[in-house]
PDB file of N, CA and C in Angstrom:
ATOM      1  N   MET A   9      18.051 -18.329  22.145  1.00  0.00           N
ATOM      2  CA  MET A   9      17.260 -17.128  21.025  1.00  0.00           C
ATOM      3  C   MET A   9      18.605 -17.451  20.117  1.00  0.00           C
ATOM      4  N   ARG A  10      17.569 -18.005  18.724  1.00  0.00           N
ATOM      5  CA  ARG A  10      18.287 -18.017  17.355  1.00  0.00           C
ATOM      6  C   ARG A  10      18.274 -16.560  16.717  1.00  0.00           C
ATOM      7  N   LYS A  11      19.769 -16.224  16.143  1.00  0.00           N
ATOM      8  CA  LYS A  11      19.785 -15.024  15.302  1.00  0.00           C
ATOM      9  C   LYS A  11      19.235 -15.187  13.942  1.00  0.00           C
ATOM     10  N   LYS A  12      18.869 -14.028  13.780  1.00  0.00           N
ATOM     11  CA  LYS A  12      17.997 -13.838  12.291  1.00  0.00           C
ATOM     12  C   LYS A  12      19.131 -14.094  11.449  1.00  0.00           C
ATOM     13  N   ARG A  13      19.171 -14.991  10.641  1.00  0.00           N
ATOM     14  CA  ARG A  13      20.070 -14.633   9.317  1.00  0.00           C
ATOM     15  C   ARG A  13      19.907 -13.880   8.199  1.00  0.00           C
ATOM     16  N   VAL A  14      20.986 -12.938   8.206  1.00  0.00           N
ATOM     17  CA  VAL A  14      20.919 -12.378   7.258  1.00  0.00           C
ATOM     18  C   VAL A  14      21.512 -12.781   5.592  1.00  0.00           C
ATOM     19  N   ASN A  15      20.929 -12.158   4.785  1.00  0.00           N
ATOM     20  CA  ASN A  15      21.242 -12.584   3.462  1.00  0.00           C
ATOM     21  C   ASN A  15      21.235 -14.244   3.048  1.00  0.00           C
ATOM     22  N   LYS A  16      20.029 -14.644   3.314  1.00  0.00           N
ATOM     23  CA  LYS A  16      19.905 -16.188   3.612  1.00  0.00           C
ATOM     24  C   LYS A  16      19.756 -17.118   2.141  1.00  0.00           C
ATOM     25  N   TYR A  17      19.695 -16.190   1.147  1.00  0.00           N
ATOM     26  CA  TYR A  17      19.763 -16.818  -0.072  1.00  0.00           C
ATOM     27  C   TYR A  17      20.955 -15.783  -1.013  1.00  0.00           C
ATOM     28  N   PRO A  18      21.483 -16.712  -1.836  1.00  0.00           N
ATOM     29  CA  PRO A  18      23.159 -15.719  -2.505  1.00  0.00           C
ATOM     30  C   PRO A  18      22.550 -15.125  -3.332  1.00  0.00           C
ATOM     31  N   THR A  19      23.459 -14.046  -3.682  1.00  0.00           N
ATOM     32  CA  THR A  19      22.931 -13.401  -4.766  1.00  0.00           C
ATOM     33  C   THR A  19      22.676 -13.511  -6.321  1.00  0.00           C
ATOM     34  N   ALA A  20      23.503 -14.751  -6.444  1.00  0.00           N
ATOM     35  CA  ALA A  20      23.115 -15.583  -7.823  1.00  0.00           C
ATOM     36  C   ALA A  20      22.045 -15.929  -7.794  1.00  0.00           C
ATOM     37  N   PHE A  21      21.327 -16.491  -6.598  1.00  0.00           N
ATOM     38  CA  PHE A  21      19.856 -17.347  -6.336  1.00  0.00           C
ATOM     39  C   PHE A  21      19.145 -15.937  -6.719  1.00  0.00           C
ATOM     40  N   ARG A  22      19.132 -14.796  -6.146  1.00  0.00           N
ATOM     41  CA  ARG A  22      18.431 -13.860  -6.151  1.00  0.00           C
ATOM     42  C   ARG A  22      18.403 -13.255  -7.825  1.00  0.00           C
ATOM     43  N   LYS A  23      19.388 -13.046  -8.243  1.00  0.00           N
ATOM     44  CA  LYS A  23      19.197 -12.663  -9.582  1.00  0.00           C
ATOM     45  C   LYS A  23      18.746 -13.789 -10.613  1.00  0.00           C
ATOM     46  N   MET A  24      19.155 -14.766 -10.588  1.00  0.00           N
ATOM     47  CA  MET A  24      18.111 -16.088 -11.217  1.00  0.00           C
ATOM     48  C   MET A  24      16.920 -15.601 -11.167  1.00  0.00           C
ATOM     49  N   ALA A  25      16.182 -15.544  -9.893  1.00  0.00           N
ATOM     50  CA  ALA A  25      15.090 -15.381  -9.264  1.00  0.00           C
ATOM     51  C   ALA A  25      14.062 -14.455  -9.986  1.00  0.00           C
ATOM     52  N   LEU A  26      14.816 -13.312  -9.918  1.00  0.00           N
ATOM     53  CA  LEU A  26      14.307 -11.916 -10.719  1.00  0.00           C
ATOM     54  C   LEU A  26      14.480 -11.937 -11.968  1.00  0.00           C
ATOM     55  N   GLU A  27      15.282 -12.729 -12.831  1.00  0.00           N
ATOM     56  CA  GLU A  27      14.982 -13.021 -14.251  1.00  0.00           C
ATOM     57  C   GLU A  27      13.873 -13.763 -14.689  1.00  0.00           C
ATOM     58  N   ARG A  28      13.781 -14.806 -14.048  1.00  0.00           N
ATOM     59  CA  ARG A  28      12.720 -15.530 -14.066  1.00  0.00           C
ATOM     60  C   ARG A  28      10.992 -14.705 -13.943  1.00  0.00           C
ATOM     61  N   LEU A  29      11.504 -13.812 -12.743  1.00  0.00           N
ATOM     62  CA  LEU A  29      10.096 -13.025 -12.731  1.00  0.00           C
ATOM     63  C   LEU A  29       9.766 -12.172 -13.447  1.00  0.00           C
ATOM     64  N   LYS A  30      10.509 -11.657 -14.507  1.00  0.00           N
ATOM     65  CA  LYS A  30      10.453 -11.006 -15.496  1.00  0.00           C
ATOM     66  C   LYS A  30       9.607 -11.506 -16.499  1.00  0.00           C
ATOM     67  N   SER A  31       9.793 -12.800 -16.675  1.00  0.00           N
ATOM     68  CA  SER A  31       8.841 -13.367 -17.886  1.00  0.00           C
ATOM     69  C   SER A  31       8.084 -14.601 -17.309  1.00  0.00           C
ATOM     70  N   CYS A  32       7.662 -14.733 -15.876  1.00  0.00           N
ATOM     71  CA  CYS A  32       6.747 -15.579 -15.702  1.00  0.00           C
ATOM     72  C   CYS A  32       5.109 -14.735 -15.606  1.00  0.00           C
ATOM     73  N   ARG A  33       4.333 -15.583 -16.020  1.00  0.00           N
ATOM     74  CA  ARG A  33       3.088 -14.923 -15.839  1.00  0.00           C
ATOM     75  C   ARG A  33       2.313 -15.098 -14.138  1.00  0.00           C
ATOM     76  N   ASN A  34       2.928 -16.184 -13.423  1.00  0.00           N
ATOM     77  CA  ASN A  34       2.422 -15.987 -12.221  1.00  0.00           C
ATOM     78  C   ASN A  34       3.808 -15.889 -10.948  1.00  0.00           C
ATOM     79  N   ALA A  35       3.853 -15.155 -10.505  1.00  0.00           N
ATOM     80  CA  ALA A  35       4.668 -15.013  -9.301  1.00  0.00           C
ATOM     81  C   ALA A  35       4.370 -15.788  -8.042  1.00  0.00           C
ATOM     82  N   THR A  36       3.249 -15.914  -7.455  1.00  0.00           N
ATOM     83  CA  THR A  36       3.051 -17.008  -6.676  1.00  0.00           C
ATOM     84  C   THR A  36       3.576 -18.407  -7.003  1.00  0.00           C
ATOM     85  N   GLU A  37       3.482 -18.573  -8.085  1.00  0.00           N
ATOM     86  CA  GLU A  37       3.778 -20.413  -8.590  1.00  0.00           C
ATOM     87  C   GLU A  37       5.167 -20.325  -8.544  1.00  0.00           C
ATOM     88  N   LEU A  38       6.187 -18.963  -9.018  1.00  0.00           N
ATOM     89  CA  LEU A  38       7.148 -18.968  -9.212  1.00  0.00           C
ATOM     90  C   LEU A  38       7.856 -19.057  -7.942  1.00  0.00           C
ATOM     91  N   ALA A  39       7.074 -18.533  -7.047  1.00  0.00           N
ATOM     92  CA  ALA A  39       7.849 -18.047  -5.527  1.00  0.00           C
ATOM     93  C   ALA A  39       7.683 -19.779  -4.865  1.00  0.00           C
ATOM     94  N   THR A  40       6.420 -20.362  -5.002  1.00  0.00           N
ATOM     95  CA  THR A  40       6.407 -21.585  -4.655  1.00  0.00           C
ATOM     96  C   THR A  40       7.564 -22.546  -5.117  1.00  0.00           C
ATOM     97  N   GLU A  41       7.902 -22.391  -6.500  1.00  0.00           N
ATOM     98  CA  GLU A  41       8.580 -23.194  -6.834  1.00  0.00           C
ATOM     99  C   GLU A  41      10.153 -22.969  -6.331  1.00  0.00           C
ATOM    100  N   LEU A  42      10.345 -21.726  -5.707  1.00  0.00           N
ATOM    101  CA  LEU A  42      11.532 -21.685  -5.584  1.00  0.00           C
ATOM    102  C   LEU A  42      11.771 -21.884  -3.904  1.00  0.00           C
ATOM    103  N   GLY A  43      10.904 -21.995  -3.140  1.00  0.00           N
ATOM    104  CA  GLY A  43      10.597 -22.059  -1.821  1.00  0.00           C
ATOM    105  C   GLY A  43      10.915 -21.055  -1.117  1.00  0.00           C
ATOM    106  N   ILE A  44      10.119 -19.428  -1.608  1.00  0.00           N
ATOM    107  CA  ILE A  44      10.259 -18.210  -1.046  1.00  0.00           C
ATOM    108  C   ILE A  44       8.679 -17.755  -1.088  1.00  0.00           C
ATOM    109  N   HIS A  45       8.657 -16.969  -0.112  1.00  0.00           N
ATOM    110  CA  HIS A  45       7.136 -16.246   0.040  1.00  0.00           C
ATOM    111  C   HIS A  45       7.357 -15.197  -1.219  1.00  0.00           C
ATOM    112  N   ARG A  46       6.392 -14.805  -1.878  1.00  0.00           N
ATOM    113  CA  ARG A  46       5.965 -14.087  -2.926  1.00  0.00           C
ATOM    114  C   ARG A  46       6.761 -12.574  -2.914  1.00  0.00           C
ATOM    115  N   THR A  47       6.484 -12.012  -2.116  1.00  0.00           N
ATOM    116  CA  THR A  47       6.697 -10.690  -1.296  1.00  0.00           C
ATOM    117  C   THR A  47       7.917 -10.783  -1.226  1.00  0.00           C
ATOM    118  N   GLN A  48       8.806 -11.705  -1.009  1.00  0.00           N
ATOM    119  CA  GLN A  48      10.044 -11.701  -0.770  1.00  0.00           C
ATOM    120  C   GLN A  48      10.761 -11.346  -2.362  1.00  0.00           C
ATOM    121  N   LEU A  49      10.199 -11.908  -3.525  1.00  0.00           N
ATOM    122  CA  LEU A  49      10.536 -11.691  -5.047  1.00  0.00           C
ATOM    123  C   LEU A  49      10.681 -10.179  -5.406  1.00  0.00           C
ATOM    124  N   TYR A  50       9.274  -9.501  -4.675  1.00  0.00           N
ATOM    125  CA  TYR A  50       9.185  -7.685  -5.006  1.00  0.00           C
ATOM    126  C   TYR A  50      10.258  -7.075  -4.216  1.00  0.00           C
ATOM    127  N   LYS A  51      10.338  -7.669  -3.140  1.00  0.00           N
ATOM    128  CA  LYS A  51      11.545  -6.945  -2.216  1.00  0.00           C
ATOM    129  C   LYS A  51      12.822  -7.030  -2.937  1.00  0.00           C
ATOM    130  N   TRP A  52      13.392  -8.069  -3.251  1.00  0.00           N
ATOM    131  CA  TRP A  52      14.331  -8.254  -4.043  1.00  0.00           C
ATOM    132  C   TRP A  52      14.866  -7.515  -5.361  1.00  0.00           C
ATOM    133  N   ARG A  53      13.425  -7.297  -6.256  1.00  0.00           N
ATOM    134  CA  ARG A  53      13.157  -6.879  -7.233  1.00  0.00           C
ATOM    135  C   ARG A  53      13.440  -5.068  -6.869  1.00  0.00           C
ATOM    136  N   ASP A  54      12.920  -4.414  -5.897  1.00  0.00           N
ATOM    137  CA  ASP A  54      12.986  -2.819  -5.747  1.00  0.00           C
ATOM    138  C   ASP A  54      14.619  -2.963  -4.917  1.00  0.00           C
ATOM    139  N   GLN A  55      15.398  -4.072  -4.360  1.00  0.00           N
ATOM    140  CA  GLN A  55      16.289  -3.605  -3.466  1.00  0.00           C
ATOM    141  C   GLN A  55      17.520  -3.483  -4.735  1.00  0.00           C
ATOM    142  N   MET A  56      17.373  -4.737  -5.914  1.00  0.00           N
ATOM    143  CA  MET A  56      18.003  -5.106  -6.840  1.00  0.00           C
ATOM    144  C   MET A  56      18.136  -4.041  -8.019  1.00  0.00           C
ATOM    145  N   GLU A  57      16.839  -4.190  -8.204  1.00  0.00           N
ATOM    146  CA  GLU A  57      16.264  -3.414  -9.695  1.00  0.00           C
ATOM    147  C   GLU A  57      15.729  -1.527  -9.447  1.00  0.00           C
ATOM    148  N   PRO A  58      16.014  -0.901  -8.479  1.00  0.00           N
ATOM    149  CA  PRO A  58      15.395   0.322  -8.371  1.00  0.00           C
ATOM    150  C   PRO A  58      14.791   1.002  -9.937  1.00  0.00           C
ATOM    151  N   VAL A  59      13.888   1.710 -10.001  1.00  0.00           N
ATOM    152  CA  VAL A  59      13.142   2.242 -11.042  1.00  0.00           C
ATOM    153  C   VAL A  59      13.634   3.738 -11.068  1.00  0.00           C
ATOM    154  N   GLU A  60      14.179   3.769 -12.290  1.00  0.00           N
ATOM    155  CA  GLU A  60      14.951   5.174 -12.427  1.00  0.00           C
ATOM    156  C   GLU A  60      14.318   6.429 -12.301  1.00  0.00           C
ATOM    157  N   GLU A  61      14.560   7.350 -12.062  1.00  0.00           N
ATOM    158  CA  GLU A  61      13.742   8.582 -11.792  1.00  0.00           C
ATOM    159  C   GLU A  61      14.175   9.625 -12.790  1.00  0.00           C
ATOM    160  N   GLY A  62      15.309   9.336 -13.194  1.00  0.00           N
ATOM    161  CA  GLY A  62      16.229  10.595 -13.980  1.00  0.00           C
ATOM    162  C   GLY A  62      15.816  10.188 -15.493  1.00  0.00           C
ATOM    163  N   PRO A  63      16.137  11.376 -16.606  1.00  0.00           N
ATOM    164  CA  PRO A  63      16.193  11.520 -17.565  1.00  0.00           C
ATOM    165  C   PRO A  63      16.129  10.537 -18.140  1.00  0.00           C
ATOM    166  N   GLY A  64      16.047  10.372 -19.370  1.00  0.00           N
ATOM    167  CA  GLY A  64      16.333   8.972 -20.408  1.00  0.00           C
ATOM    168  C   GLY A  64      15.218   7.911 -20.526  1.00  0.00           C
ATOM    169  N   PRO A  65      15.386   7.264 -21.315  1.00  0.00           N
ATOM    170  CA  PRO A  65      14.481   5.993 -21.342  1.00  0.00           C
ATOM    171  C   PRO A  65      14.790   5.037 -20.524  1.00  0.00           C
ATOM    172  N   PRO A  66      13.452   4.884 -19.150  1.00  0.00           N
ATOM    173  CA  PRO A  66      14.013   3.678 -18.639  1.00  0.00           C
ATOM    174  C   PRO A  66      13.870   2.354 -18.945  1.00  0.00           C
ATOM    175  N   ALA A  67      14.248   1.485 -18.664  1.00  0.00           N
ATOM    176  CA  ALA A  67      14.704   0.163 -18.929  1.00  0.00           C
ATOM    177  C   ALA A  67      12.974  -0.319 -19.059  1.00  0.00           C
ATOM    178  N   ASN A  68      12.192  -0.249 -18.320  1.00  0.00           N
ATOM    179  CA  ASN A  68      10.768  -1.133 -17.991  1.00  0.00           C
ATOM    180  C   ASN A  68       9.960   0.471 -18.090  1.00  0.00           C
ATOM    181  N   SER A  69       9.517   1.025 -18.783  1.00  0.00           N
ATOM    182  CA  SER A  69       9.039   2.796 -18.961  1.00  0.00           C
ATOM    183  C   SER A  69       7.339   2.191 -18.257  1.00  0.00           C
ATOM    184  N   ARG A  70       6.563   0.754 -19.026  1.00  0.00           N
ATOM    185  CA  ARG A  70       5.251   0.852 -18.365  1.00  0.00           C
ATOM    186  C   ARG A  70       5.324   0.715 -16.823  1.00  0.00           C
ATOM    187  N   GLU A  71       6.644  -0.384 -16.505  1.00  0.00           N
ATOM    188  CA  GLU A  71       6.690  -0.727 -15.213  1.00  0.00           C
ATOM    189  C   GLU A  71       6.901   0.985 -14.067  1.00  0.00           C
ATOM    190  N   ARG A  72       7.560   1.634 -14.866  1.00  0.00           N
ATOM    191  CA  ARG A  72       7.913   3.141 -13.872  1.00  0.00           C
ATOM    192  C   ARG A  72       6.490   3.663 -14.033  1.00  0.00           C
ATOM    193  N   GLU A  73       5.795   3.887 -15.118  1.00  0.00           N
ATOM    194  CA  GLU A  73       4.198   4.518 -15.004  1.00  0.00           C
ATOM    195  C   GLU A  73       3.368   3.972 -14.140  1.00  0.00           C
ATOM    196  N   LEU A  74       3.342   2.614 -14.011  1.00  0.00           N
ATOM    197  CA  LEU A  74       2.679   1.982 -13.069  1.00  0.00           C
ATOM    198  C   LEU A  74       2.810   2.316 -11.574  1.00  0.00           C
ATOM    199  N   ARG A  75       4.216   2.176 -11.584  1.00  0.00           N
ATOM    200  CA  ARG A  75       4.919   2.268 -10.062  1.00  0.00           C
ATOM    201  C   ARG A  75       4.506   4.030  -9.702  1.00  0.00           C
ATOM    202  N   LYS A  76       4.378   4.871 -10.570  1.00  0.00           N
ATOM    203  CA  LYS A  76       4.234   6.293 -10.244  1.00  0.00           C
ATOM    204  C   LYS A  76       2.820   6.467  -9.587  1.00  0.00           C
ATOM    205  N   GLU A  77       2.139   5.721 -10.878  1.00  0.00           N
ATOM    206  CA  GLU A  77       0.551   5.613 -10.764  1.00  0.00           C
ATOM    207  C   GLU A  77       0.044   5.203  -9.120  1.00  0.00           C
ATOM    208  N   ILE A  78       0.617   3.858  -8.838  1.00  0.00           N
ATOM    209  CA  ILE A  78       0.603   3.499  -7.262  1.00  0.00           C
ATOM    210  C   ILE A  78       0.934   4.454  -6.137  1.00  0.00           C
ATOM    211  N   ARG A  79       2.149   5.093  -6.422  1.00  0.00           N
ATOM    212  CA  ARG A  79       2.551   5.908  -5.172  1.00  0.00           C
ATOM    213  C   ARG A  79       1.552   7.198  -5.532  1.00  0.00           C
ATOM    214  N   GLU A  80       0.913   7.732  -6.459  1.00  0.00           N
ATOM    215  CA  GLU A  80      -0.210   8.649  -6.270  1.00  0.00           C
ATOM    216  C   GLU A  80      -1.125   8.068  -5.711  1.00  0.00           C
ATOM    217  N   LEU A  81      -1.674   7.153  -6.114  1.00  0.00           N
ATOM    218  CA  LEU A  81      -2.795   6.505  -5.550  1.00  0.00           C
ATOM    219  C   LEU A  81      -2.747   6.178  -3.808  1.00  0.00           C
ATOM    220  N   LYS A  82      -2.111   5.572  -3.245  1.00  0.00           N
ATOM    221  CA  LYS A  82      -1.403   5.793  -2.134  1.00  0.00           C
ATOM    222  C   LYS A  82      -1.585   6.946  -1.594  1.00  0.00           C
ATOM    223  N   ARG A  83      -1.022   8.293  -2.075  1.00  0.00           N
ATOM    224  CA  ARG A  83      -1.139   9.354  -1.308  1.00  0.00           C
ATOM    225  C   ARG A  83      -2.430  10.080  -1.152  1.00  0.00           C
ATOM    226  N   VAL A  84      -2.976   9.757  -2.411  1.00  0.00           N
ATOM    227  CA  VAL A  84      -4.643  10.111  -2.401  1.00  0.00           C
ATOM    228  C   VAL A  84      -5.639   9.433  -1.551  1.00  0.00           C
ATOM    229  N   LEU A  85      -5.024   8.094  -1.765  1.00  0.00           N
ATOM    230  CA  LEU A  85      -6.034   7.357  -0.402  1.00  0.00           C
ATOM    231  C   LEU A  85      -5.577   7.563   1.050  1.00  0.00           C
ATOM    232  N   ALA A  86      -4.188   8.303   1.516  1.00  0.00           N
ATOM    233  CA  ALA A  86      -4.115   8.446   2.844  1.00  0.00           C
ATOM    234  C   ALA A  86      -4.677   9.667   3.177  1.00  0.00           C
ATOM    235  N   ASP A  87      -4.819  10.756   2.138  1.00  0.00           N
ATOM    236  CA  ASP A  87      -5.298  11.913   2.299  1.00  0.00           C
ATOM    237  C   ASP A  87      -6.850  11.705   2.651  1.00  0.00           C
ATOM    238  N   LYS A  88      -7.642  10.864   1.596  1.00  0.00           N
ATOM    239  CA  LYS A  88      -9.172  10.431   1.661  1.00  0.00           C
ATOM    240  C   LYS A  88      -9.173  10.067   3.341  1.00  0.00           C
ATOM    241  N   THR A  89      -8.136   9.297   3.625  1.00  0.00           N
ATOM    242  CA  THR A  89      -8.621   8.426   4.938  1.00  0.00           C
ATOM    243  C   THR A  89      -8.307   9.706   6.286  1.00  0.00           C
ATOM    244  N   LEU A  90      -7.413  10.484   5.672  1.00  0.00           N
ATOM    245  CA  LEU A  90      -7.320  11.704   6.824  1.00  0.00           C
ATOM    246  C   LEU A  90      -8.486  12.517   7.071  1.00  0.00           C
ATOM    247  N   GLU A  91      -9.565  12.707   5.741  1.00  0.00           N
ATOM    248  CA  GLU A  91     -10.740  13.252   5.595  1.00  0.00           C
ATOM    249  C   GLU A  91     -11.812  12.441   6.450  1.00  0.00           C
ATOM    250  N   VAL A  92     -11.747  11.242   6.096  1.00  0.00           N
ATOM    251  CA  VAL A  92     -12.428  10.272   6.759  1.00  0.00           C
ATOM    252  C   VAL A  92     -12.662  10.423   8.469  1.00  0.00           C
ATOM    253  N   ASP A  93     -11.397  10.218   8.748  1.00  0.00           N
ATOM    254  CA  ASP A  93     -11.289  10.442  10.236  1.00  0.00           C
ATOM    255  C   ASP A  93     -11.502  11.456  10.695  1.00  0.00           C
ATOM    256  N   PHE A  94     -11.477  12.688  10.009  1.00  0.00           N
ATOM    257  CA  PHE A  94     -11.526  14.199  10.423  1.00  0.00           C
ATOM    258  C   PHE A  94     -13.460  14.362  10.582  1.00  0.00           C
ATOM    259  N   PHE A  95     -13.990  13.585   9.593  1.00  0.00           N
ATOM    260  CA  PHE A  95     -15.590  14.048   9.555  1.00  0.00           C
ATOM    261  C   PHE A  95     -16.335  13.080  10.499  1.00  0.00           C
ATOM    262  N   LYS A  96     -15.550  11.809  10.727  1.00  0.00           N
ATOM    263  CA  LYS A  96     -16.164  10.913  11.793  1.00  0.00           C
ATOM    264  C   LYS A  96     -16.122  11.777  13.249  1.00  0.00           C
ATOM    265  N   GLY A  97     -14.666  12.096  13.469  1.00  0.00           N
ATOM    266  CA  GLY A  97     -14.809  12.462  14.601  1.00  0.00           C
ATOM    267  C   GLY A  97     -15.556  14.004  15.003  1.00  0.00           C
ATOM    268  N   ALA A  98     -15.845  14.787  13.896  1.00  0.00           N
ATOM    269  CA  ALA A  98     -16.666  15.602  13.648  1.00  0.00           C
ATOM    270  C   ALA A  98     -18.219  15.295  13.842  1.00  0.00           C
ATOM    271  N   LEU A  99     -18.537  14.315  13.395  1.00  0.00           N
ATOM    272  CA  LEU A  99     -20.215  13.620  13.206  1.00  0.00           C
ATOM    273  C   LEU A  99     -20.391  13.185  14.761  1.00  0.00           C
ATOM    274  N   GLN A 100     -19.193  12.379  15.623  1.00  0.00           N
ATOM    275  CA  GLN A 100     -19.082  12.033  16.804  1.00  0.00           C
ATOM    276  C   GLN A 100     -19.248  13.099  17.851  1.00  0.00           C
ATOM    277  N   LYS A 101     -18.775  14.110  17.727  1.00  0.00           N
ATOM    278  CA  LYS A 101     -18.549  15.632  18.618  1.00  0.00           C
ATOM    279  C   LYS A 101     -20.035  16.247  18.241  1.00  0.00           C
ATOM    280  N   VAL A 102     -21.069  16.001  16.933  1.00  0.00           N
ATOM    281  CA  VAL A 102     -22.424  16.717  17.479  1.00  0.00           C
ATOM    282  C   VAL A 102     -23.282  15.729  17.836  1.00  0.00           C
ATOM    283  N   GLU A 103     -23.039  14.632  17.648  1.00  0.00           N
ATOM    284  CA  GLU A 103     -23.838  13.314  18.213  1.00  0.00           C
ATOM    285  C   GLU A 103     -23.767  13.351  19.688  1.00  0.00           C
ATOM    286  N   ALA A 104     -22.810  13.571  19.971  1.00  0.00           N
ATOM    287  CA  ALA A 104     -22.371  14.143  21.667  1.00  0.00           C
ATOM    288  C   ALA A 104     -23.086  15.078  22.250  1.00  0.00           C
ATOM    289  N   ARG A 105     -23.163  16.148  21.402  1.00  0.00           N
ATOM    290  CA  ARG A 105     -23.613  17.311  21.962  1.00  0.00           C
ATOM    291  C   ARG A 105     -25.224  17.318  22.117  1.00  0.00           C
ATOM    292  N   ARG A 106     -25.853  16.676  21.089  1.00  0.00           N
ATOM    293  CA  ARG A 106     -27.281  16.665  20.863  1.00  0.00           C
ATOM    294  C   ARG A 106     -27.656  15.516  22.123  1.00  0.00           C
ATOM    295  N   ARG A 107     -27.226  14.567  22.413  1.00  0.00           N
ATOM    296  CA  ARG A 107     -27.163  13.450  23.467  1.00  0.00           C
ATOM    297  C   ARG A 107     -27.199  14.432  24.809  1.00  0.00           C
ATOM    298  N   SER A 108     -26.195  15.117  25.182  1.00  0.00           N
ATOM    299  CA  SER A 108     -26.005  16.209  26.148  1.00  0.00           C
ATOM    300  C   SER A 108     -26.909  17.265  26.475  1.00  0.00           C
ATOM    301  N   SER A 109     -27.345  17.659  25.322  1.00  0.00           N
ATOM    302  CA  SER A 109     -28.495  18.759  25.667  1.00  0.00           C
ATOM    303  C   SER A 109     -29.629  18.462  26.159  1.00  0.00           C
ATOM    304  N   GLY A 110     -29.899  17.196  26.606  1.00  0.00           N
ATOM    305  CA  GLY A 110     -31.399  16.792  27.100  1.00  0.00           C
ATOM    306  C   GLY A 110     -32.274  16.775  26.364  1.00  0.00           C
ATOM    307  N   SER A 111     -32.572  16.890  25.402  1.00  0.00           N
ATOM    308  CA  SER A 111     -33.886  17.218  24.280  1.00  0.00           C
ATOM    309  C   SER A 111     -34.355  15.804  24.280  1.00  0.00           C
ATOM    310  N   SER A 112     -35.646  15.869  24.452  1.00  0.00           N
ATOM    311  CA  SER A 112     -36.190  14.714  24.345  1.00  0.00           C
ATOM    312  C   SER A 112     -36.463  14.232  22.725  1.00  0.00           C
ATOM    313  N   GLY A 113     -36.409  15.090  21.768  1.00  0.00           N
ATOM    314  CA  GLY A 113     -36.660  15.001  20.570  1.00  0.00           C
ATOM    315  C   GLY A 113     -38.347  15.284  20.443  1.00  0.00           C
ATOM    316  N   GLY A 114     -38.699  15.682  21.192  1.00  0.00           N
ATOM    317  CA  GLY A 114     -39.931  16.208  21.216  1.00  0.00           C
ATOM    318  C   GLY A 114     -40.379  17.674  20.471  1.00  0.00           C
ATOM    319  N   LYS A 115     -41.436  18.057  19.918  1.00  0.00           N
ATOM    320  CA  LYS A 115     -41.531  19.297  19.506  1.00  0.00           C
ATOM    321  C   LYS A 115     -41.500  20.287  20.674  1.00  0.00           C
ATOM    322  N   ALA A 116     -40.677  21.522  20.366  1.00  0.00           N
ATOM    323  CA  ALA A 116     -40.493  22.396  21.190  1.00  0.00           C
ATOM    324  C   ALA A 116     -41.786  23.247  21.228  1.00  0.00           C
ATOM    325  N   SER A 117     -41.685  23.665  22.372  1.00  0.00           N
ATOM    326  CA  SER A 117     -43.049  24.666  22.716  1.00  0.00           C
ATOM    327  C   SER A 117     -42.931  26.149  22.600  1.00  0.00           C
ATOM    328  N   THR A 118     -43.999  26.692  22.351  1.00  0.00           N
ATOM    329  CA  THR A 118     -43.680  28.363  21.671  1.00  0.00           C
ATOM    330  C   THR A 118     -44.912  28.654  22.244  1.00  0.00           C
ATOM    331  N   THR A 119     -45.035  29.949  22.348  1.00  0.00           N
ATOM    332  CA  THR A 119     -45.800  30.725  22.825  1.00  0.00           C
ATOM    333  C   THR A 119     -46.918  31.354  21.514  1.00  0.00           C
ATOM    334  N   GLU A 120     -48.295  31.532  21.534  1.00  0.00           N
ATOM    335  CA  GLU A 120     -49.003  31.704  20.515  1.00  0.00           C
ATOM    336  C   GLU A 120     -48.940  33.204  20.095  1.00  0.00           C
ATOM    337  N   SER A 121     -48.737  33.617  19.010  1.00  0.00           N
ATOM    338  CA  SER A 121     -49.004  35.317  18.930  1.00  0.00           C
ATOM    339  C   SER A 121     -50.649  35.671  18.892  1.00  0.00           C
ATOM    340  N   GLY A 122     -50.382  36.677  19.768  1.00  0.00           N
ATOM    341  CA  GLY A 122     -51.884  37.258  19.774  1.00  0.00           C
ATOM    342  C   GLY A 122     -52.609  37.783  18.483  1.00  0.00           C
ATOM    343  N   SER A 123     -51.546  38.052  17.693  1.00  0.00           N
ATOM    344  CA  SER A 123     -52.185  39.434  16.655  1.00  0.00           C
ATOM    345  C   SER A 123     -53.280  38.667  15.692  1.00  0.00           C
TER     346      SER A 123
END
């Protein structure tokens, strides 16, 4: 069994890649050129350059704003997914009750009023 290599890429390589990522137009092309997966660039960026949440102007306020928006959208999406799951379950229960009630779907019989 092979052990997984930890820190396969030296810190200097990572820093160079991140500097290039800041100015590149296509992260996929940069990753291909460097011989790494695109998501690795973003992992390194998040590890080495965390977004500041404290007071004061951040180094990249546009990026900070977009990350906040992404976090909020992910939260809202998770809430909506829970709602959808709840309503799907409720609908399945209602449909199961209708099927088990044994109704043929025909018109119910009633007695005529003698008035």
